[in-house]
XYZ file of N, CA, C and O in Angstrom:
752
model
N 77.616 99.980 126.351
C 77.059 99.030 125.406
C 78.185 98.418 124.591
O 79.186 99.021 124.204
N 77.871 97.053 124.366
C 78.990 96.475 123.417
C 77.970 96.324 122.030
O 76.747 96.461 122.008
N 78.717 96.056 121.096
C 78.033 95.305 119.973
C 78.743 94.242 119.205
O 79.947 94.467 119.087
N 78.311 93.134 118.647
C 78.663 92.125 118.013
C 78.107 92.225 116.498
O 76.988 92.489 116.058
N 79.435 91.881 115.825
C 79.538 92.247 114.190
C 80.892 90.824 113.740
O 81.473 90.029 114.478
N 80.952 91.000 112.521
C 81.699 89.985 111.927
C 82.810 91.318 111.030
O 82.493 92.490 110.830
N 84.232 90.574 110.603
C 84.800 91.272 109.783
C 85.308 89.939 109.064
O 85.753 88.946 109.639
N 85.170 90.102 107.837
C 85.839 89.507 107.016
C 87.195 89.544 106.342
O 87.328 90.535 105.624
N 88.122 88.817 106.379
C 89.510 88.586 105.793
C 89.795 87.623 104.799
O 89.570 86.432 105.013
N 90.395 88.134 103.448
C 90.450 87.611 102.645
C 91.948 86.868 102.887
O 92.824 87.603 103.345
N 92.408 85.045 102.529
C 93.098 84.305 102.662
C 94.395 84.700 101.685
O 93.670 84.951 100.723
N 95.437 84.898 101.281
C 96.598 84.341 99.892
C 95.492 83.560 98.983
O 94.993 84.055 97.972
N 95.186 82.279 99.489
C 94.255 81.376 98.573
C 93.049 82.204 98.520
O 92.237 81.295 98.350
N 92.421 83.157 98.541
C 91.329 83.514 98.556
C 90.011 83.550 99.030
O 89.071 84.247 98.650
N 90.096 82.376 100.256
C 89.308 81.957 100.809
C 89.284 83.067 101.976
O 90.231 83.627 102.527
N 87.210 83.272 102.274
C 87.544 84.718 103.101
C 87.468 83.329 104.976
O 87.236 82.133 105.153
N 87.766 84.332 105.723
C 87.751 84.153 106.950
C 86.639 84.672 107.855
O 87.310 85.569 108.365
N 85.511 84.782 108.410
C 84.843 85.370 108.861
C 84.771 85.479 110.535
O 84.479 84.402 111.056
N 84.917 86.234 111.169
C 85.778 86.773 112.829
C 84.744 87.225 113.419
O 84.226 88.107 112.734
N 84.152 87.013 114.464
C 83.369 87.607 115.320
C 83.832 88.574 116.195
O 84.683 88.421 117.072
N 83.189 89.631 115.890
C 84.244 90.934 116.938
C 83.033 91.282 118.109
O 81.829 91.026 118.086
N 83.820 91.933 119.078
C 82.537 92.434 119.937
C 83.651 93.584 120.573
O 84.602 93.492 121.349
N 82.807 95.079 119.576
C 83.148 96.269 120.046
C 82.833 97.071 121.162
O 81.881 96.514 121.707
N 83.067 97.857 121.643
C 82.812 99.001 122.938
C 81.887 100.116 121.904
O 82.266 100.475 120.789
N 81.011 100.409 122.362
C 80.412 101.770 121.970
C 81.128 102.858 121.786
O 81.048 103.613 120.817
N 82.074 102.990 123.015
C 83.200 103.784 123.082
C 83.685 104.429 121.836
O 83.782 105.571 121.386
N 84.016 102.896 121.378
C 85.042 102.930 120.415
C 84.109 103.130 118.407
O 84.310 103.060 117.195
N 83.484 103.298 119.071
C 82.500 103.603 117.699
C 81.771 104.970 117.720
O 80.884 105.230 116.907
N 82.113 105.696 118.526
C 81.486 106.778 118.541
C 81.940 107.814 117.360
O 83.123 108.093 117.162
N 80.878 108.339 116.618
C 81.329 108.495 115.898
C 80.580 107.887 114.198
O 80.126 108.574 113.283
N 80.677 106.698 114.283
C 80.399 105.858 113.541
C 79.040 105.077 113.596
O 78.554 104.469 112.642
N 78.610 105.160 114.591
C 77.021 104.327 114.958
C 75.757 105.018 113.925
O 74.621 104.546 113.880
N 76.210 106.219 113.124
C 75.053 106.344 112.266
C 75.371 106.223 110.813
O 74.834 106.912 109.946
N 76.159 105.425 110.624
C 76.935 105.215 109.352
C 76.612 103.472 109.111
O 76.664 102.689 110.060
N 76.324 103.092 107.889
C 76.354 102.250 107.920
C 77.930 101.347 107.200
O 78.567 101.415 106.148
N 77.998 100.707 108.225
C 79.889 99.867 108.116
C 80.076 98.941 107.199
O 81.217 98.754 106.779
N 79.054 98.230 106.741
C 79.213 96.932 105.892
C 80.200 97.299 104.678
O 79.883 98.330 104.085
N 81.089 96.780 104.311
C 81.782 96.996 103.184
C 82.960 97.737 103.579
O 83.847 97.923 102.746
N 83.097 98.313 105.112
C 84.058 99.424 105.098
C 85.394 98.588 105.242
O 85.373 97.385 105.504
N 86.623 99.353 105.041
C 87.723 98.613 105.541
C 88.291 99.331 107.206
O 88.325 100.465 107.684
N 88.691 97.887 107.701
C 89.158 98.355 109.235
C 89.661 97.722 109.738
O 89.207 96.585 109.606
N 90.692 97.805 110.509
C 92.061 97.712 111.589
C 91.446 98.024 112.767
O 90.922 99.055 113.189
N 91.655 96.658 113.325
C 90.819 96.083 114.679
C 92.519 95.643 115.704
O 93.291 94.746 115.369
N 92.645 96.270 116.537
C 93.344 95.558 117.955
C 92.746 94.864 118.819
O 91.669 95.286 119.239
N 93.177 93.861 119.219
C 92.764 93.920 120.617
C 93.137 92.372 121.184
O 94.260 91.869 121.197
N 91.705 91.676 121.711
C 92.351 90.047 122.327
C 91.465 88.963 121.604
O 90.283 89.286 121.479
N 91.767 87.947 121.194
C 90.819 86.644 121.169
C 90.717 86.195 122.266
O 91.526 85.566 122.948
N 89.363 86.622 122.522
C 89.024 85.362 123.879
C 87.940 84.325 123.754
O 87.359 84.278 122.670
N 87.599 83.528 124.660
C 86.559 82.687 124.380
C 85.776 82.526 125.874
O 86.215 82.844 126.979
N 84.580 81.973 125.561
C 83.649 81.870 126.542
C 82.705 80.229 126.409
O 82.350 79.590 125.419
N 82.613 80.087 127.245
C 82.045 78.662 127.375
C 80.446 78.831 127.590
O 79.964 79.387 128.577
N 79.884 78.412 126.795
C 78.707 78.506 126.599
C 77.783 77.199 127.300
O 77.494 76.229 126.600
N 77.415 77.270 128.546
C 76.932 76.064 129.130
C 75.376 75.835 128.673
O 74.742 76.890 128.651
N 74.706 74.781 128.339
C 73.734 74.152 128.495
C 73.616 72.924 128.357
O 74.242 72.154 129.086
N 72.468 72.330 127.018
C 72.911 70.831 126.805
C 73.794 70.289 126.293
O 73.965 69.118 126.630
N 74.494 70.737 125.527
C 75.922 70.648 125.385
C 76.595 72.124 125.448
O 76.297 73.147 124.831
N 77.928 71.797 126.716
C 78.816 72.973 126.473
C 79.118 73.120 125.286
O 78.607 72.402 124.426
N 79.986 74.051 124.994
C 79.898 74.722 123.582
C 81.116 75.932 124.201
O 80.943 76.638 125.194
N 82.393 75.922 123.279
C 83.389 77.201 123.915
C 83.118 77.834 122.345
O 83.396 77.346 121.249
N 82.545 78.957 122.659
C 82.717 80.703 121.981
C 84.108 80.983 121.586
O 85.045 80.601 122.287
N 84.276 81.638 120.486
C 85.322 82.275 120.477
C 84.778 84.044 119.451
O 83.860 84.195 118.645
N 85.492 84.752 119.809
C 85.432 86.167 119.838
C 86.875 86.940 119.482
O 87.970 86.475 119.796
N 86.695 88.104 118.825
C 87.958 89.139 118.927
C 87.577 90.036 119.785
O 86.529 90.458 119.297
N 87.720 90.456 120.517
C 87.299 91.943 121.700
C 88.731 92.743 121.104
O 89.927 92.451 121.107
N 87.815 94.056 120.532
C 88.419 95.030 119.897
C 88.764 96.229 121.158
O 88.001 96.649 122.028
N 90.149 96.575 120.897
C 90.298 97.584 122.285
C 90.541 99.078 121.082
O 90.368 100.250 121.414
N 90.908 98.667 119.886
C 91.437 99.619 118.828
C 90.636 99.533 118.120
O 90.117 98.419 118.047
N 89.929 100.982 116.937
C 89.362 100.852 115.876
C 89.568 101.274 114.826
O 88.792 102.225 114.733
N 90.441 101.155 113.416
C 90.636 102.369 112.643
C 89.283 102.083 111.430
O 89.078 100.945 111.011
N 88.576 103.088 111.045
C 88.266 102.930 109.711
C 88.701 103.487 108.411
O 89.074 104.659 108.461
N 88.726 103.056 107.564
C 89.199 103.542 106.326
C 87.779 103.456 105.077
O 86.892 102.608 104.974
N 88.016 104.565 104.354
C 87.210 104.639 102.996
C 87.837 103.367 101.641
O 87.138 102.757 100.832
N 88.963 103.324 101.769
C 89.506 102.319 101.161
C 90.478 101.972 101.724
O 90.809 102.646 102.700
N 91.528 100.499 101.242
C 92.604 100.214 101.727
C 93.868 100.623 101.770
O 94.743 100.077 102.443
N 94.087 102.027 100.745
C 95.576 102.805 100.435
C 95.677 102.783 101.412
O 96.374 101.782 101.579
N 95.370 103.425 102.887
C 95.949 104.007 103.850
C 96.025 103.653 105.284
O 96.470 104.187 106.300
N 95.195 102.133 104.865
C 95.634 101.313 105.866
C 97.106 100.786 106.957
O 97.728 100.152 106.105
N 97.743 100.708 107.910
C 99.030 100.608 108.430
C 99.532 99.099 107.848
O 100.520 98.712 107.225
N 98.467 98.540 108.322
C 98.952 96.939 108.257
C 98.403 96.412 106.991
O 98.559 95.201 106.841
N 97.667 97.184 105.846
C 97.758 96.767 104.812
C 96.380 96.230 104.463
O 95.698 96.246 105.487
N 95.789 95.821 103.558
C 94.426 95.061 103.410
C 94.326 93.367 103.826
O 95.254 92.618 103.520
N 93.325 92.950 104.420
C 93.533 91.539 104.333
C 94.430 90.530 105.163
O 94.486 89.307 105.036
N 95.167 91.406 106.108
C 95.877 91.229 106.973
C 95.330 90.531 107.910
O 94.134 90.680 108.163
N 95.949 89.825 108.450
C 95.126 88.747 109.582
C 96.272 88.373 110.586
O 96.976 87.486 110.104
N 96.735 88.831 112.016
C 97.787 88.278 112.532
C 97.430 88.287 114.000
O 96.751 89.074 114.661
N 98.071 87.205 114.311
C 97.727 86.838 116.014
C 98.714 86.589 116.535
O 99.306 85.645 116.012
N 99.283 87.118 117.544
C 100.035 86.838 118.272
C 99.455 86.217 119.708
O 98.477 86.766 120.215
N 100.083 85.040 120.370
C 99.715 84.399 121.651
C 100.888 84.032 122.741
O 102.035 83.697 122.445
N 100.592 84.106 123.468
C 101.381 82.998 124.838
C 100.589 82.712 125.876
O 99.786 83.401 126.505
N 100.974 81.445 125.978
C 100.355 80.661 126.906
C 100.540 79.012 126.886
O 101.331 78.391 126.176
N 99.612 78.469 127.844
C 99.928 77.246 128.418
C 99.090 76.155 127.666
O 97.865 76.168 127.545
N 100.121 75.023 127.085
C 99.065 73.850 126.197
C 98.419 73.242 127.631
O 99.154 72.760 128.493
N 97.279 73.305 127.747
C 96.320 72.827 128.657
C 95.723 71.565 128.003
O 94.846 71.221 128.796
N 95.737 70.609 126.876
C 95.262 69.396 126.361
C 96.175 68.960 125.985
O 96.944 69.824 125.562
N 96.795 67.257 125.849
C 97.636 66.505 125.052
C 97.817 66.810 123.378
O 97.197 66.087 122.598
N 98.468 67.632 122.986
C 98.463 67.693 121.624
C 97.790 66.425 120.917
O 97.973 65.286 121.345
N 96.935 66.734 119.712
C 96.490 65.506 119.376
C 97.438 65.657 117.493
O 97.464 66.766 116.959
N 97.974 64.649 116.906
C 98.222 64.415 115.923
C 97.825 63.442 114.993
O 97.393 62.352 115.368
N 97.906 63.662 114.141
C 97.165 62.886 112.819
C 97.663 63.080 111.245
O 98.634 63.780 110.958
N 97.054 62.534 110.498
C 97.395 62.937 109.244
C 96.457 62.905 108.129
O 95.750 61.905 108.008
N 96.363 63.784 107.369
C 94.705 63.733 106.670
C 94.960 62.780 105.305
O 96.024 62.290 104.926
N 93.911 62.705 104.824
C 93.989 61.545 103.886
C 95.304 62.046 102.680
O 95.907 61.106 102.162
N 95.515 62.772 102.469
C 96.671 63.208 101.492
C 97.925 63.232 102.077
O 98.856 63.717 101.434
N 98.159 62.659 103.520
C 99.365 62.477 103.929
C 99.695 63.875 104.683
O 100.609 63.828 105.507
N 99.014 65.157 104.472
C 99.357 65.864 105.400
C 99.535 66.639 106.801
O 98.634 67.386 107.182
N 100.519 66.487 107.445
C 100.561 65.927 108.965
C 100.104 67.738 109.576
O 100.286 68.846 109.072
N 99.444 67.257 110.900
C 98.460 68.284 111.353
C 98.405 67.676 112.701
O 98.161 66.493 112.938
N 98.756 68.974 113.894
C 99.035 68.805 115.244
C 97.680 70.081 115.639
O 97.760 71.306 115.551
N 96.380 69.131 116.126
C 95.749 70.163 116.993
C 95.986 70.649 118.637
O 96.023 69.782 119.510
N 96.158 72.235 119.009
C 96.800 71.849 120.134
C 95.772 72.974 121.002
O 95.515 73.983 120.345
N 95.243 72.922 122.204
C 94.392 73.890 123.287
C 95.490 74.485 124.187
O 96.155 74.014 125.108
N 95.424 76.092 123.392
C 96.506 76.613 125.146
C 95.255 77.476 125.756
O 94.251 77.804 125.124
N 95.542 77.772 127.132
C 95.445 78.737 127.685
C 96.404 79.821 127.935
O 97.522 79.711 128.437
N 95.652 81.184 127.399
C 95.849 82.972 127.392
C 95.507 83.209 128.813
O 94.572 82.530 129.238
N 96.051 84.003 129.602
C 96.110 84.687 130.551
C 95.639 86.132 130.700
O 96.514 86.970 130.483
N 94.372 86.608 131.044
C 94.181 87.669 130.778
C 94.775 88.725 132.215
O 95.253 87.996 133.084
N 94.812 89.885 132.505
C 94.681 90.572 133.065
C 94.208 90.252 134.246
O 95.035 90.113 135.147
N 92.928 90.074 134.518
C 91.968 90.327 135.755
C 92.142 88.495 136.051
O 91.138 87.788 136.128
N 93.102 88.109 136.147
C 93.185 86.849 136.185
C 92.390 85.614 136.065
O 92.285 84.696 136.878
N 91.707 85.795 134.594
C 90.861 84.743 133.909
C 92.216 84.155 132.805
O 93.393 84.513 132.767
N 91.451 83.100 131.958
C 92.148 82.820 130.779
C 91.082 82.520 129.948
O 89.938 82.166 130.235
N 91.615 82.711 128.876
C 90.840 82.393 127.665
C 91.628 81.026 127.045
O 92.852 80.914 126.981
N 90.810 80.186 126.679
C 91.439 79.199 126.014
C 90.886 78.666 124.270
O 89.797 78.353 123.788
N 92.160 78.770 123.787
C 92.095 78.967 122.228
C 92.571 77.391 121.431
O 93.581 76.754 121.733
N 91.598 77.013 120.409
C 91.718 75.844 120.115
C 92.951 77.328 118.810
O 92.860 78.481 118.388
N 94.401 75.520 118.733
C 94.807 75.885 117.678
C 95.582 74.837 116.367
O 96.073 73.848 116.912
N 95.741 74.825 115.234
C 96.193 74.155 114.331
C 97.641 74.412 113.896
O 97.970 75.536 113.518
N 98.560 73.339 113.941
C 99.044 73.469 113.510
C 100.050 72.525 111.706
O 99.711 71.346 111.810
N 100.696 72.614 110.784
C 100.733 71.908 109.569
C 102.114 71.538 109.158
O 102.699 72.536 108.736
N 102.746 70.608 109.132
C 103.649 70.394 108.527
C 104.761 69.587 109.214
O 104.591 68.510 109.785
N 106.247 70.437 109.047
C 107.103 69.948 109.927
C 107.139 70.752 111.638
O 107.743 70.424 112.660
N 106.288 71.796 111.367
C 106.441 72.472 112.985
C 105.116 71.622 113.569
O 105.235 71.534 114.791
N 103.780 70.908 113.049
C 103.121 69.896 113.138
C 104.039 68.943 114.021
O 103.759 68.725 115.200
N 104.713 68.604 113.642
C 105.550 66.904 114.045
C 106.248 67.281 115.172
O 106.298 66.321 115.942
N 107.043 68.660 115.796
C 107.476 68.920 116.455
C 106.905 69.349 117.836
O 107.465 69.153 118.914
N 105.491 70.075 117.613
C 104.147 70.247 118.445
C 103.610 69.197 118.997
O 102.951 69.401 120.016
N 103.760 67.558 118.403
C 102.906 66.731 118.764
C 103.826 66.300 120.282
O 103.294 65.801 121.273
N 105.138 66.599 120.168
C 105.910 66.121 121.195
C 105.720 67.002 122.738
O 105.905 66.570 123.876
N 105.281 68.395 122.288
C 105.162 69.379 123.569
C 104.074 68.326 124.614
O 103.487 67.268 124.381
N 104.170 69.277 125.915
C 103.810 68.637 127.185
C 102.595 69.570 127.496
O 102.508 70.763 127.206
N 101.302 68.484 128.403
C 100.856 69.531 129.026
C 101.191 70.519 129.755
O 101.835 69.810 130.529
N 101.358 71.891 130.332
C 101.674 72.941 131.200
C 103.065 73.662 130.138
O 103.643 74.695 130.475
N 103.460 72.782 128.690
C 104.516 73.735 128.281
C 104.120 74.965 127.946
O 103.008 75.144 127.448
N 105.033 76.032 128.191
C 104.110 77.281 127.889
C 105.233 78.022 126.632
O 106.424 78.328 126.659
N 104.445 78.082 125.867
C 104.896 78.680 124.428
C 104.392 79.905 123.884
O 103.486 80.462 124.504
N 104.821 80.410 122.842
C 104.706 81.783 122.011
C 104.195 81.116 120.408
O 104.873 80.296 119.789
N 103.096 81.573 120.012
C 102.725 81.344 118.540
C 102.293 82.866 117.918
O 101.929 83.913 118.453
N 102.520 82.449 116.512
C 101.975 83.792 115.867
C 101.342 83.007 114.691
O 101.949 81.992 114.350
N 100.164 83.341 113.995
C 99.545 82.995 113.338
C 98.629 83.916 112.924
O 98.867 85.118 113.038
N 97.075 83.288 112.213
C 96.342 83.935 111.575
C 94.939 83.390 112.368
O 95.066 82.228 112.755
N 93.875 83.894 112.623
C 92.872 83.524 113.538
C 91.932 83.006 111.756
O 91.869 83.752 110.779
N 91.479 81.913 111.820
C 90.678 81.168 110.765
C 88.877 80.439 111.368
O 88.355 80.138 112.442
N 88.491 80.443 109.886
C 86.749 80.032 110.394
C 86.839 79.559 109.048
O 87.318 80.023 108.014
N 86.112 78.270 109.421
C 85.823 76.945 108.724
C 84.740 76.609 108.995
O 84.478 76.535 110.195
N 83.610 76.250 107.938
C 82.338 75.362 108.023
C 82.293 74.461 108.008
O 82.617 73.956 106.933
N 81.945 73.672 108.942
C 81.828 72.419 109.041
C 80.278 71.829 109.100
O 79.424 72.705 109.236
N 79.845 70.600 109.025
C 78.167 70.163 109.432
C 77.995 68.995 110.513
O 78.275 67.835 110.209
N 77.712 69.202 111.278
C 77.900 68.687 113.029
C 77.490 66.877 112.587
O 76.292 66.811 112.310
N 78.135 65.615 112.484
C 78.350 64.890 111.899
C 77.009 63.503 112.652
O 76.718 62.368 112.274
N 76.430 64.530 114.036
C 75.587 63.488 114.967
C 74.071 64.155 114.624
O 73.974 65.303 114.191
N 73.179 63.495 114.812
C 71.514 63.780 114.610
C 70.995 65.027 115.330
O 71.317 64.980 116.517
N 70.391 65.984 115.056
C 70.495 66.606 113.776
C 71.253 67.000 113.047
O 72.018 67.761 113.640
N 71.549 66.878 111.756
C 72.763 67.375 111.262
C 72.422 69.048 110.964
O 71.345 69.615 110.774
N 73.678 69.514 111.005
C 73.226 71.634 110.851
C 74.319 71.920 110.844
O 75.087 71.194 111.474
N 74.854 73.099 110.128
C 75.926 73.742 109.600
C 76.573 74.647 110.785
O 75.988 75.534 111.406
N 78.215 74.124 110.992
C 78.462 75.188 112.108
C 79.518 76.021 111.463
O 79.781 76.186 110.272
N 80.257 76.686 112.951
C 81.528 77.617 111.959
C 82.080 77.487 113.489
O 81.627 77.735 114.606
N 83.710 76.792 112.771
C 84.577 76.883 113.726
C 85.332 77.549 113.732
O 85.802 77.635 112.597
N 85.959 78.357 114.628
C 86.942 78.944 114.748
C 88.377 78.718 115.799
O 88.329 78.514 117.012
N 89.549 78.815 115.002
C 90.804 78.485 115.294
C 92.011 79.241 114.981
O 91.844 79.955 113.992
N 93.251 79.325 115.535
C 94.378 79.842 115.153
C 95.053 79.156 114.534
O 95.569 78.210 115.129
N 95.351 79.356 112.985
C 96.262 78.615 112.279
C 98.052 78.971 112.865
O 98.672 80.034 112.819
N 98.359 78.001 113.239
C 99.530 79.057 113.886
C 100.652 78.671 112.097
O 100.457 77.864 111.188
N 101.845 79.802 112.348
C 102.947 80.019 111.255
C 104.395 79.451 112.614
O 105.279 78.594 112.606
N 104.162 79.978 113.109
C 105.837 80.136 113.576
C 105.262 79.737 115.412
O 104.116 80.011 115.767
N 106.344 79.046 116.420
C 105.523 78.491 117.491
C 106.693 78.250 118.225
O 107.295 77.204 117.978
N 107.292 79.284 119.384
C 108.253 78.499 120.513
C 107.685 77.889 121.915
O 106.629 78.222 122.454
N 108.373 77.178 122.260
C 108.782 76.769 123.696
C 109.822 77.673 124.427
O 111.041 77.765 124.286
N 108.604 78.557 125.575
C 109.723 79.315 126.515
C 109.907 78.150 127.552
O 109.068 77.482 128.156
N 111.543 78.120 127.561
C 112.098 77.796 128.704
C 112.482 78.535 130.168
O 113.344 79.361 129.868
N 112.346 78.576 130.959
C 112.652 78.577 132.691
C 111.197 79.759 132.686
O 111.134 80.964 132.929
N 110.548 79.125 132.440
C 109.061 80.084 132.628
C 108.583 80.154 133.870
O 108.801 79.008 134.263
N 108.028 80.778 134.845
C 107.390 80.659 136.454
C 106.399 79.844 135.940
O 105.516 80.428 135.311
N 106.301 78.382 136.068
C 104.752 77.971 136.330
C 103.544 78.193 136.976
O 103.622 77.614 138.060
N 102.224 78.859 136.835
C 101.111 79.437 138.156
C 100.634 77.942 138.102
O 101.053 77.151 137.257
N 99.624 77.588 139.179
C 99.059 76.424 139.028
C 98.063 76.781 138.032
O 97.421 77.828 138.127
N 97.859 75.697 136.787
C 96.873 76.159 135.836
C 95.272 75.687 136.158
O 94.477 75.584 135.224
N 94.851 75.398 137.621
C 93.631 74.809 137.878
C 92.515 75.962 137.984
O 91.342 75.666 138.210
């Protein structure tokens, strides 16, 4: 059995983050007669996403937890309270798109594909701000790069008839290379 739950992460700015996890039973054993809300916990594992087909596709995104720690409070946490970090590699599979928001600040959205294991990929919408923004807008489709960032969820209200409140989720990336002499697979 899996189960699906949310964990919340609080921002520097304060703004919380809200993450869709989907645990192993496995990994909760133990814990399934306790109730979790409020607890603190250190989650490993992968962001992946899933494409949700009907009348309009729709891509999912998810944390799949392979690690679980819980804690009674945050003293004794490893990585600390509030912590939020993602590490990625993989292939920009869309034309970087760039822009600049009404206050002048420049913002490169970019789609890679993750490579899993059993040879699927997951593909992760991601953001990036500033001057590493301006430098992102220049990458190529198939470049394949390394980002580390923070996985983020934003409300937005779907802007076409009916209007209704969604929640997106994205990788804010911090820091972002271009590996060079990489094996290209075909990405089809």
């Amino acid at each position: 059995k899996f189960y699906r739950s949310q964990v919340s992460v609080k921002r520097q700015s304060g703004v919380e983050d809200v993450i869709p996890i989907i645990v192993s039973e496995f990994l909760l054993e133990g814990w399934l007669k306790r109730s979790l809300i409020g607890q603190w916990v250190e989650l490993a594992g992968t962001f992946r996403s899933y494409r949700q087909e009907g009348e309009h596709t729709r891509l999912l995104l998810f944390f799949f937890a392979s690690a679980i720690n819980f804690y009674e409070d945050c003293k004794n946490m490893i990585t600390g309270p509030n912590t939020n970090n993602i590490y990625l590699e993989g292939y920009i599979v869309k034309p970087p798109v760039y822009r600049k928001t009404p206050l002048g600040k420049e913002v490169t959205d970019l789609l890679i594909a993750v490579s899993r294991t059993d040879r699927k990929s997951d593909y992760i919408p991601c953001i990036i701000w500033g001057k590493i923004a301006r430098w992102a807008r220049y990458q190529n489709v198939k470049t394949y790069i390394q980002l580390y960032g923070r996985i983020q969820s934003r409300e937005y209200t779907k802007s076409t008839e009916p209007r209704e409140k969604r929640i997106a989720y994205e990788v804010s990336i911090m820091r972002m290379h271009r590996m060079e002499n990489v094996l290209q697979d075909d990405l089809t």
